[in-house]
mmCIF file of C-alpha atoms and ligand atoms in Angstrom:
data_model
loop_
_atom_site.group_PDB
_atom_site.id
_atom_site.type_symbol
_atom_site.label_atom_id
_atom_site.label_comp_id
_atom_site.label_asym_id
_atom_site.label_seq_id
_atom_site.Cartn_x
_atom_site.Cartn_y
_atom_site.Cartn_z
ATOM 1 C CA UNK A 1 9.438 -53.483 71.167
ATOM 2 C CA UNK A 2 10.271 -49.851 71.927
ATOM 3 C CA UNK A 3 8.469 -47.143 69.686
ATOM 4 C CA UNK A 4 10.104 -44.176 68.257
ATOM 5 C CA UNK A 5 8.327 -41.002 67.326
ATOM 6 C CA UNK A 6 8.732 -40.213 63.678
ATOM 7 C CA UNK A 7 11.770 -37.744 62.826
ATOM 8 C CA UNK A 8 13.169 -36.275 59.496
ATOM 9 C CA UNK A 9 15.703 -38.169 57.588
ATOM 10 C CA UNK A 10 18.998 -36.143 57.653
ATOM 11 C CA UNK A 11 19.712 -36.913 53.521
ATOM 12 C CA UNK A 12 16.373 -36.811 52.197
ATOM 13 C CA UNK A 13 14.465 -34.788 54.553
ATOM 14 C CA UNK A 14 11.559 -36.892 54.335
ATOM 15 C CA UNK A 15 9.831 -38.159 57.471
ATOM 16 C CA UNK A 16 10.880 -41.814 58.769
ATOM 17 C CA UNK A 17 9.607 -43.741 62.053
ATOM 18 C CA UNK A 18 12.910 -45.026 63.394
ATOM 19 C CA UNK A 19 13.364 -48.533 64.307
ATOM 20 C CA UNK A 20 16.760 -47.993 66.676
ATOM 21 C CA UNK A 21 17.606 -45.183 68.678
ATOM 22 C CA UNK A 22 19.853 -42.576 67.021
ATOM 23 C CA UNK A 23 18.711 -43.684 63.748
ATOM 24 C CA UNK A 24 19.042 -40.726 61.585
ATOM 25 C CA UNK A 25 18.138 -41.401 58.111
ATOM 26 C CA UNK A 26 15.608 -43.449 56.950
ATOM 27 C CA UNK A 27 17.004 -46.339 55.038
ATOM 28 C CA UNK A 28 19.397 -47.989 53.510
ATOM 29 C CA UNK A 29 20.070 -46.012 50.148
ATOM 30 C CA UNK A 30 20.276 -42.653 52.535
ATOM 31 C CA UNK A 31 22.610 -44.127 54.684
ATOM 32 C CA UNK A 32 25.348 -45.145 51.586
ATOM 33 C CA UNK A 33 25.207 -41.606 50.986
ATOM 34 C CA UNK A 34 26.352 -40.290 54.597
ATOM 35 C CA UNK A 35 28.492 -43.005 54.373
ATOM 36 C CA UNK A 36 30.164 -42.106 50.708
ATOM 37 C CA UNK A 37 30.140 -38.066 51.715
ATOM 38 C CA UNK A 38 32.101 -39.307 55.103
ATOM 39 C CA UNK A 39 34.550 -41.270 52.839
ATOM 40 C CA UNK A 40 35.479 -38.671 50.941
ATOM 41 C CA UNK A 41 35.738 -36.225 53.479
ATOM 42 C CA UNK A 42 38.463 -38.877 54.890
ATOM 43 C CA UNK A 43 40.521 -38.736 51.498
ATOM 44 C CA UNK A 44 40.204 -35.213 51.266
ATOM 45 C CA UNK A 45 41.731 -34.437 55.122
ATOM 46 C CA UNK A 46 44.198 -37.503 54.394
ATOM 47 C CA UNK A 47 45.296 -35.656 50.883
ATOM 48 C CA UNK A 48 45.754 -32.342 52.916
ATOM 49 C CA UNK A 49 47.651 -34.012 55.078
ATOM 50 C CA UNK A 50 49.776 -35.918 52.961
ATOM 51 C CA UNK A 51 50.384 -32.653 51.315
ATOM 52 C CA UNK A 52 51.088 -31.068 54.511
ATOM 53 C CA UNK A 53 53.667 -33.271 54.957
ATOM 54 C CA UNK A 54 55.229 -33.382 51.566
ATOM 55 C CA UNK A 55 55.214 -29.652 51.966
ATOM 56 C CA UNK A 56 57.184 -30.112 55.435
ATOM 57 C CA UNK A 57 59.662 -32.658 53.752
ATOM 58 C CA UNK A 58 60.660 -29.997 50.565
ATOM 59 C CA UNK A 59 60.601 -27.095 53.018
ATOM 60 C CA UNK A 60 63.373 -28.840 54.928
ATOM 61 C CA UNK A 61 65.526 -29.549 51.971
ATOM 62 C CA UNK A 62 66.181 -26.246 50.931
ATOM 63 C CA UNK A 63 69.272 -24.840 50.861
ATOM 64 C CA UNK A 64 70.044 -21.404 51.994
ATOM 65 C CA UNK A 65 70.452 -20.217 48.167
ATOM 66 C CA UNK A 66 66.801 -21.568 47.583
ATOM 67 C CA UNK A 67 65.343 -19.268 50.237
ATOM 68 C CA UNK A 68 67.649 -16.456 49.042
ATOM 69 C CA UNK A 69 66.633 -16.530 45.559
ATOM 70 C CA UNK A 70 62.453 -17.162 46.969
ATOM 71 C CA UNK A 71 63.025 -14.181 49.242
ATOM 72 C CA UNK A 72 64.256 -12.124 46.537
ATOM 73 C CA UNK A 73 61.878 -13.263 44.299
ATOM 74 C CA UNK A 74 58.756 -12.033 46.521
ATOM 75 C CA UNK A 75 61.548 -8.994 47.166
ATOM 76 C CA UNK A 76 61.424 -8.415 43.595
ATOM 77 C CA UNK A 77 57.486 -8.765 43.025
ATOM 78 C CA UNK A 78 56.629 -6.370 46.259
ATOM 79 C CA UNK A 79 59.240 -3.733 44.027
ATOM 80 C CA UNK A 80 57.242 -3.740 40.947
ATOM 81 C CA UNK A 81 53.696 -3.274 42.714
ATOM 82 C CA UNK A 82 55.112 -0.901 44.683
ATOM 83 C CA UNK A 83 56.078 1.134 41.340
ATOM 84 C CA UNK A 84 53.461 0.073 39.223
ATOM 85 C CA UNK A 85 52.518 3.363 38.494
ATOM 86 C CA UNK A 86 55.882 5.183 37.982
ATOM 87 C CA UNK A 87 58.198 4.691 35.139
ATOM 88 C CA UNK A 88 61.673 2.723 34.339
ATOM 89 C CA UNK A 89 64.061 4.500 37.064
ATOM 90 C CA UNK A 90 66.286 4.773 34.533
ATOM 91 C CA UNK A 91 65.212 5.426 31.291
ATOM 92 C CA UNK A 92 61.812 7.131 32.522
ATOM 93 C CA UNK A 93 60.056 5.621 29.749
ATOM 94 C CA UNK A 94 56.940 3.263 30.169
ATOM 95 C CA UNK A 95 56.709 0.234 27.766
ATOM 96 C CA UNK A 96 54.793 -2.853 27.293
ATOM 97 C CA UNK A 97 57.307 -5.328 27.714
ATOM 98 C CA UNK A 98 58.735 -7.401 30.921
ATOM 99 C CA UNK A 99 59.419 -5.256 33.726
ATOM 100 C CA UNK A 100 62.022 -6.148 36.424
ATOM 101 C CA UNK A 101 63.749 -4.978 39.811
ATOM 102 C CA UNK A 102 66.430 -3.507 39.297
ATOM 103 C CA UNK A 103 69.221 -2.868 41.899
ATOM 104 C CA UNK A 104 71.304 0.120 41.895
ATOM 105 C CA UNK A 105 74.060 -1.221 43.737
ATOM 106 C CA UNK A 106 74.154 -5.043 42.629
ATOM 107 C CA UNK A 107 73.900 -7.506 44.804
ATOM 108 C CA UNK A 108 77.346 -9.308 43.565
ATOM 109 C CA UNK A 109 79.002 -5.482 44.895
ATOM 110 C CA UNK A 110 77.000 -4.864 47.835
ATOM 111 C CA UNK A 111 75.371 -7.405 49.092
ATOM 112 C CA UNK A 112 74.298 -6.239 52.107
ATOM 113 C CA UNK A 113 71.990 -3.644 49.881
ATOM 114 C CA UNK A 114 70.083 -6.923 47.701
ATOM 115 C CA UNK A 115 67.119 -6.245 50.000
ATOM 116 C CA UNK A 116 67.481 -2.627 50.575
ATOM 117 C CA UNK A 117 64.166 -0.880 49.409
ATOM 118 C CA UNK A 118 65.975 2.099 48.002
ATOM 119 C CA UNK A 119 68.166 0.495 46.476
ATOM 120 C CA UNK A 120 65.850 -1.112 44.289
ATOM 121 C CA UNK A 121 63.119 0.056 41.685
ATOM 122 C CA UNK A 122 61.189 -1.137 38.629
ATOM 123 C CA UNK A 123 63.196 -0.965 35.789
ATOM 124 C CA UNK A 124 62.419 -1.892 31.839
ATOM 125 C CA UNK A 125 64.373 -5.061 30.944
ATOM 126 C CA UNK A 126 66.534 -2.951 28.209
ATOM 127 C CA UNK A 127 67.517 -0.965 30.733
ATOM 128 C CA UNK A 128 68.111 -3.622 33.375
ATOM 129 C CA UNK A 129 69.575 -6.958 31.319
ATOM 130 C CA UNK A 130 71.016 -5.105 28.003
ATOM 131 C CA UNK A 131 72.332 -2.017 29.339
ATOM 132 C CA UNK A 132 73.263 -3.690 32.619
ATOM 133 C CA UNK A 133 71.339 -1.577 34.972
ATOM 134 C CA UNK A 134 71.934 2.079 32.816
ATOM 135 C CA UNK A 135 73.499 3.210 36.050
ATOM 136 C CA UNK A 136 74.343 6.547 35.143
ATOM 137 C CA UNK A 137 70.648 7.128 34.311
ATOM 138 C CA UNK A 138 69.319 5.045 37.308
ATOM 139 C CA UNK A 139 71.429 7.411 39.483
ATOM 140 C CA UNK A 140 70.046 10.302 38.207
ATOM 141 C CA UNK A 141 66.748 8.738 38.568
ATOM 142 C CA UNK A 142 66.876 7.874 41.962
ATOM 143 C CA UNK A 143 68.463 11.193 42.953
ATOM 144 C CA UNK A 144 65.541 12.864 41.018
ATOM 145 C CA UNK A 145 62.929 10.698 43.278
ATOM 146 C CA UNK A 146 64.778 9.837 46.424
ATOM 147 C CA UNK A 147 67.343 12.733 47.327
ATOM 148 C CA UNK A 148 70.382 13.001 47.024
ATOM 149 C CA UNK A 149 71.210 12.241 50.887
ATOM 150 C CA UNK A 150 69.485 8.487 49.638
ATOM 151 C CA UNK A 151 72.526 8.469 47.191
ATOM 152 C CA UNK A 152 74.987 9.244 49.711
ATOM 153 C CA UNK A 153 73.444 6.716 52.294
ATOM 154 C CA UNK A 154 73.576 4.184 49.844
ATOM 155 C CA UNK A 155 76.817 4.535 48.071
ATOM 156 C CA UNK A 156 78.265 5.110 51.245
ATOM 157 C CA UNK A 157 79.662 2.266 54.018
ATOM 158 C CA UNK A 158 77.358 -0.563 55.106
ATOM 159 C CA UNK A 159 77.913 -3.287 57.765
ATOM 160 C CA UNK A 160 78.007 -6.618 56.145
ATOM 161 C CA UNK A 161 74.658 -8.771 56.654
ATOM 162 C CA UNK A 162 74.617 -12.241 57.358
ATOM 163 C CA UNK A 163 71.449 -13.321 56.632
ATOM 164 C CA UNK A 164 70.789 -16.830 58.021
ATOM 165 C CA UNK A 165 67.407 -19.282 56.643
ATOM 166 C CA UNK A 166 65.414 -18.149 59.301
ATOM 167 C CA UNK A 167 66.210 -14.619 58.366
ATOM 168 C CA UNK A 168 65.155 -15.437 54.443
ATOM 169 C CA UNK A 169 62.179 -16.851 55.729
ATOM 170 C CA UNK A 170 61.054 -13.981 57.243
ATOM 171 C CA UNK A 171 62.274 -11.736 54.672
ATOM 172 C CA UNK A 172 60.246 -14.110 52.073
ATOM 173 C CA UNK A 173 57.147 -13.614 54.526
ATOM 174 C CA UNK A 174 57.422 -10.086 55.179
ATOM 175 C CA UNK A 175 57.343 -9.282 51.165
ATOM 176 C CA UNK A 176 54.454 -11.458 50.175
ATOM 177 C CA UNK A 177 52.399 -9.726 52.985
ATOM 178 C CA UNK A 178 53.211 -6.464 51.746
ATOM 179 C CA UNK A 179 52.833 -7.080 48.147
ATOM 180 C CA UNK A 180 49.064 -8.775 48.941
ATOM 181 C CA UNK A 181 48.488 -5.363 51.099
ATOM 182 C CA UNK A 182 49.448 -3.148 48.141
ATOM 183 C CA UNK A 183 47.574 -4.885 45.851
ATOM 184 C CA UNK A 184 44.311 -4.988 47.994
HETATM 185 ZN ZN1 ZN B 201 16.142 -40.595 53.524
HETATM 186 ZN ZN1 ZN B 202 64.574 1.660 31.128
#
Protein backbone atom coordinates (compact mmCIF):
# COMPACT_ATOMS: atom_id res chain seq x y z
CA UNK A 1 0.00 0.00 0.00
CA UNK A 2 1.57 3.23 -1.25
CA UNK A 3 1.97 6.12 1.41
CA UNK A 4 1.21 9.67 0.79
CA UNK A 5 2.76 12.53 2.66
CA UNK A 6 0.15 14.60 4.40
CA UNK A 7 -1.13 17.78 2.32
CA UNK A 8 -3.76 20.56 3.04
CA UNK A 9 -7.30 20.01 2.14
CA UNK A 10 -8.22 22.51 -0.66
CA UNK A 11 -11.98 23.38 1.17
CA UNK A 12 -11.11 23.26 4.65
CA UNK A 13 -7.52 23.90 4.78
CA UNK A 14 -6.96 21.46 7.35
CA UNK A 15 -4.21 18.86 7.00
CA UNK A 16 -5.28 15.28 5.54
CA UNK A 17 -2.93 12.12 4.75
CA UNK A 18 -4.24 11.15 1.33
CA UNK A 19 -5.22 7.71 0.57
CA UNK A 20 -5.08 8.07 -3.59
CA UNK A 21 -2.93 10.12 -5.54
CA UNK A 22 -4.33 13.54 -6.52
CA UNK A 23 -6.58 13.43 -3.66
CA UNK A 24 -7.17 16.96 -2.79
CA UNK A 25 -9.53 17.36 -0.03
CA UNK A 26 -9.84 15.37 2.79
CA UNK A 27 -13.16 13.67 2.86
CA UNK A 28 -16.25 13.18 1.84
CA UNK A 29 -18.31 16.29 3.16
CA UNK A 30 -15.31 18.58 1.49
CA UNK A 31 -15.57 16.96 -1.60
CA UNK A 32 -19.75 17.66 -2.01
CA UNK A 33 -18.70 21.08 -1.68
CA UNK A 34 -16.12 21.27 -4.75
CA UNK A 35 -18.53 19.29 -6.26
CA UNK A 36 -21.79 21.73 -5.55
CA UNK A 37 -19.41 25.07 -6.26
CA UNK A 38 -18.46 23.16 -9.77
CA UNK A 39 -22.25 22.65 -10.39
CA UNK A 40 -23.11 25.87 -10.15
CA UNK A 41 -20.39 27.28 -11.91
CA UNK A 42 -21.89 24.92 -14.85
CA UNK A 43 -25.45 26.65 -14.58
CA UNK A 44 -24.04 29.89 -14.32
CA UNK A 45 -21.70 29.57 -17.82
CA UNK A 46 -24.80 27.52 -19.30
CA UNK A 47 -27.25 30.65 -18.24
CA UNK A 48 -24.67 33.07 -19.91
CA UNK A 49 -24.77 31.18 -22.64
CA UNK A 50 -28.24 30.60 -23.09
CA UNK A 51 -28.48 34.28 -22.76
CA UNK A 52 -25.86 34.77 -25.23
CA UNK A 53 -27.81 33.12 -27.51
CA UNK A 54 -31.21 34.51 -26.83
CA UNK A 55 -29.41 37.79 -27.19
CA UNK A 56 -28.09 36.56 -30.78
CA UNK A 57 -31.70 35.32 -31.73
CA UNK A 58 -33.53 39.07 -30.81
CA UNK A 59 -30.52 40.86 -32.29
CA UNK A 60 -31.31 39.16 -35.58
CA UNK A 61 -34.94 39.98 -35.61
CA UNK A 62 -34.74 43.49 -35.67
CA UNK A 63 -35.90 45.43 -38.20
CA UNK A 64 -34.10 48.35 -39.61
CA UNK A 65 -36.68 50.84 -37.79
CA UNK A 66 -35.68 49.07 -34.42
CA UNK A 67 -32.01 49.96 -34.84
CA UNK A 68 -33.01 53.41 -36.14
CA UNK A 69 -35.07 54.35 -33.30
CA UNK A 70 -32.02 52.43 -30.68
CA UNK A 71 -29.45 54.49 -32.57
CA UNK A 72 -31.30 57.56 -32.09
CA UNK A 73 -32.12 56.81 -28.82
CA UNK A 74 -28.30 56.53 -27.59
CA UNK A 75 -28.11 59.66 -30.36
CA UNK A 76 -30.46 61.40 -28.22
CA UNK A 77 -28.89 60.48 -24.66
CA UNK A 78 -25.08 61.37 -25.92
CA UNK A 79 -27.08 65.09 -26.86
CA UNK A 80 -28.28 65.75 -23.45
CA UNK A 81 -24.87 64.84 -21.59
CA UNK A 82 -23.23 66.62 -23.97
CA UNK A 83 -25.41 69.84 -22.91
CA UNK A 84 -25.99 69.07 -19.51
CA UNK A 85 -24.70 72.14 -18.45
CA UNK A 86 -26.17 74.67 -20.97
CA UNK A 87 -29.72 75.68 -21.20
CA UNK A 88 -32.98 74.86 -23.50
CA UNK A 89 -31.54 76.03 -27.09
CA UNK A 90 -34.51 77.61 -27.46
CA UNK A 91 -36.07 79.11 -24.73
CA UNK A 92 -32.64 79.55 -22.73
CA UNK A 93 -34.34 78.78 -19.64
CA UNK A 94 -33.29 75.84 -17.25
CA UNK A 95 -36.16 73.85 -15.57
CA UNK A 96 -36.71 70.80 -13.62
CA UNK A 97 -38.75 68.90 -15.82
CA UNK A 98 -37.98 66.18 -18.76
CA UNK A 99 -35.41 67.31 -21.01
CA UNK A 100 -35.18 66.08 -24.66
CA UNK A 101 -33.14 66.33 -28.06
CA UNK A 102 -34.38 68.40 -30.01
CA UNK A 103 -33.71 68.65 -33.81
CA UNK A 104 -33.64 71.81 -35.62
CA UNK A 105 -34.30 70.51 -38.88
CA UNK A 106 -36.70 67.41 -38.18
CA UNK A 107 -35.94 64.35 -39.13
CA UNK A 108 -39.45 63.83 -41.17
CA UNK A 109 -37.82 67.21 -43.43
CA UNK A 110 -34.32 66.35 -43.51
CA UNK A 111 -33.53 63.25 -42.81
CA UNK A 112 -30.25 63.06 -43.72
CA UNK A 113 -29.61 65.73 -40.64
CA UNK A 114 -31.50 63.10 -37.71
CA UNK A 115 -27.93 62.32 -36.64
CA UNK A 116 -26.25 65.51 -37.40
CA UNK A 117 -24.62 66.84 -34.09
CA UNK A 118 -25.45 70.42 -34.86
CA UNK A 119 -28.40 69.93 -35.71
CA UNK A 120 -29.41 68.74 -32.50
CA UNK A 121 -29.40 70.16 -28.82
CA UNK A 122 -31.09 69.74 -25.44
CA UNK A 123 -34.21 71.29 -25.44
CA UNK A 124 -37.08 71.65 -22.50
CA UNK A 125 -40.07 69.46 -23.46
CA UNK A 126 -42.42 72.78 -23.73
CA UNK A 127 -40.28 73.92 -26.06
CA UNK A 128 -39.71 70.69 -27.97
CA UNK A 129 -43.36 68.65 -27.85
CA UNK A 130 -45.85 71.79 -27.19
CA UNK A 131 -44.34 74.42 -29.14
CA UNK A 132 -43.09 71.94 -31.73
CA UNK A 133 -39.46 72.67 -31.60
CA UNK A 134 -39.91 76.88 -30.98
CA UNK A 135 -37.91 77.12 -34.16
CA UNK A 136 -37.70 80.66 -34.45
CA UNK A 137 -36.09 80.73 -30.98
CA UNK A 138 -33.99 77.51 -31.54
CA UNK A 139 -32.57 79.35 -34.60
CA UNK A 140 -31.61 82.16 -32.85
CA UNK A 141 -30.19 79.93 -30.31
CA UNK A 142 -28.09 77.99 -32.33
CA UNK A 143 -26.89 81.01 -34.32
CA UNK A 144 -26.07 82.61 -30.89
CA UNK A 145 -23.85 79.31 -29.98
CA UNK A 146 -22.87 77.81 -33.27
CA UNK A 147 -22.43 80.67 -35.99
CA UNK A 148 -24.19 81.64 -38.30
CA UNK A 149 -22.08 79.77 -41.18
CA UNK A 150 -23.58 76.42 -38.91
CA UNK A 151 -27.04 77.87 -39.98
CA UNK A 152 -26.19 78.20 -43.47
CA UNK A 153 -24.46 74.68 -43.61
CA UNK A 154 -27.36 73.24 -42.21
CA UNK A 155 -30.28 74.83 -43.85
CA UNK A 156 -28.49 74.55 -46.88
CA UNK A 157 -28.33 71.27 -49.51
CA UNK A 158 -27.41 67.83 -48.15
CA UNK A 159 -26.83 64.53 -50.04
CA UNK A 160 -29.42 62.06 -49.06
CA UNK A 161 -28.09 59.23 -46.54
CA UNK A 162 -28.94 55.80 -46.78
CA UNK A 163 -28.20 54.42 -43.74
CA UNK A 164 -28.22 50.59 -43.87
CA UNK A 165 -28.39 48.14 -40.22
CA UNK A 166 -24.89 47.85 -40.17
CA UNK A 167 -24.60 51.57 -40.41
CA UNK A 168 -27.26 51.96 -37.26
CA UNK A 169 -25.27 49.62 -35.52
CA UNK A 170 -22.39 51.49 -35.58
CA UNK A 171 -24.05 54.69 -35.17
CA UNK A 172 -25.83 53.00 -31.93
CA UNK A 173 -22.14 51.98 -30.83
CA UNK A 174 -20.39 55.04 -31.57
CA UNK A 175 -23.00 57.15 -29.22
CA UNK A 176 -23.04 54.91 -26.21
CA UNK A 177 -19.16 55.11 -26.22
CA UNK A 178 -19.21 58.69 -26.29
CA UNK A 179 -21.91 59.29 -23.88
CA UNK A 180 -19.96 56.70 -21.20
CA UNK A 181 -16.69 58.96 -22.10
CA UNK A 182 -18.51 62.21 -21.26
CA UNK A 183 -19.89 61.03 -18.34
CA UNK A 184 -16.58 59.53 -16.91
ZN1 LIG B 1 -11.52 19.28 4.22
ZN1 LIG C 1 -37.35 75.59 -23.98
Amino acid sequence: VPVFKPRKCSVCKDRFTPTKPLQKVCGWSCACQVAAKQRVKEITERTKADRRETRAKLEKLKTKSTWLKEAQKEFNAYIRARDAARPCISCRRFHQGEWHAGHYLSTGARPELRFDEDNVHKQCAPCNTHLHGNLVHYREGLIERRGAVVVDRLEGAHEPLHLGIEDLKAIKATYKAKTKELLK
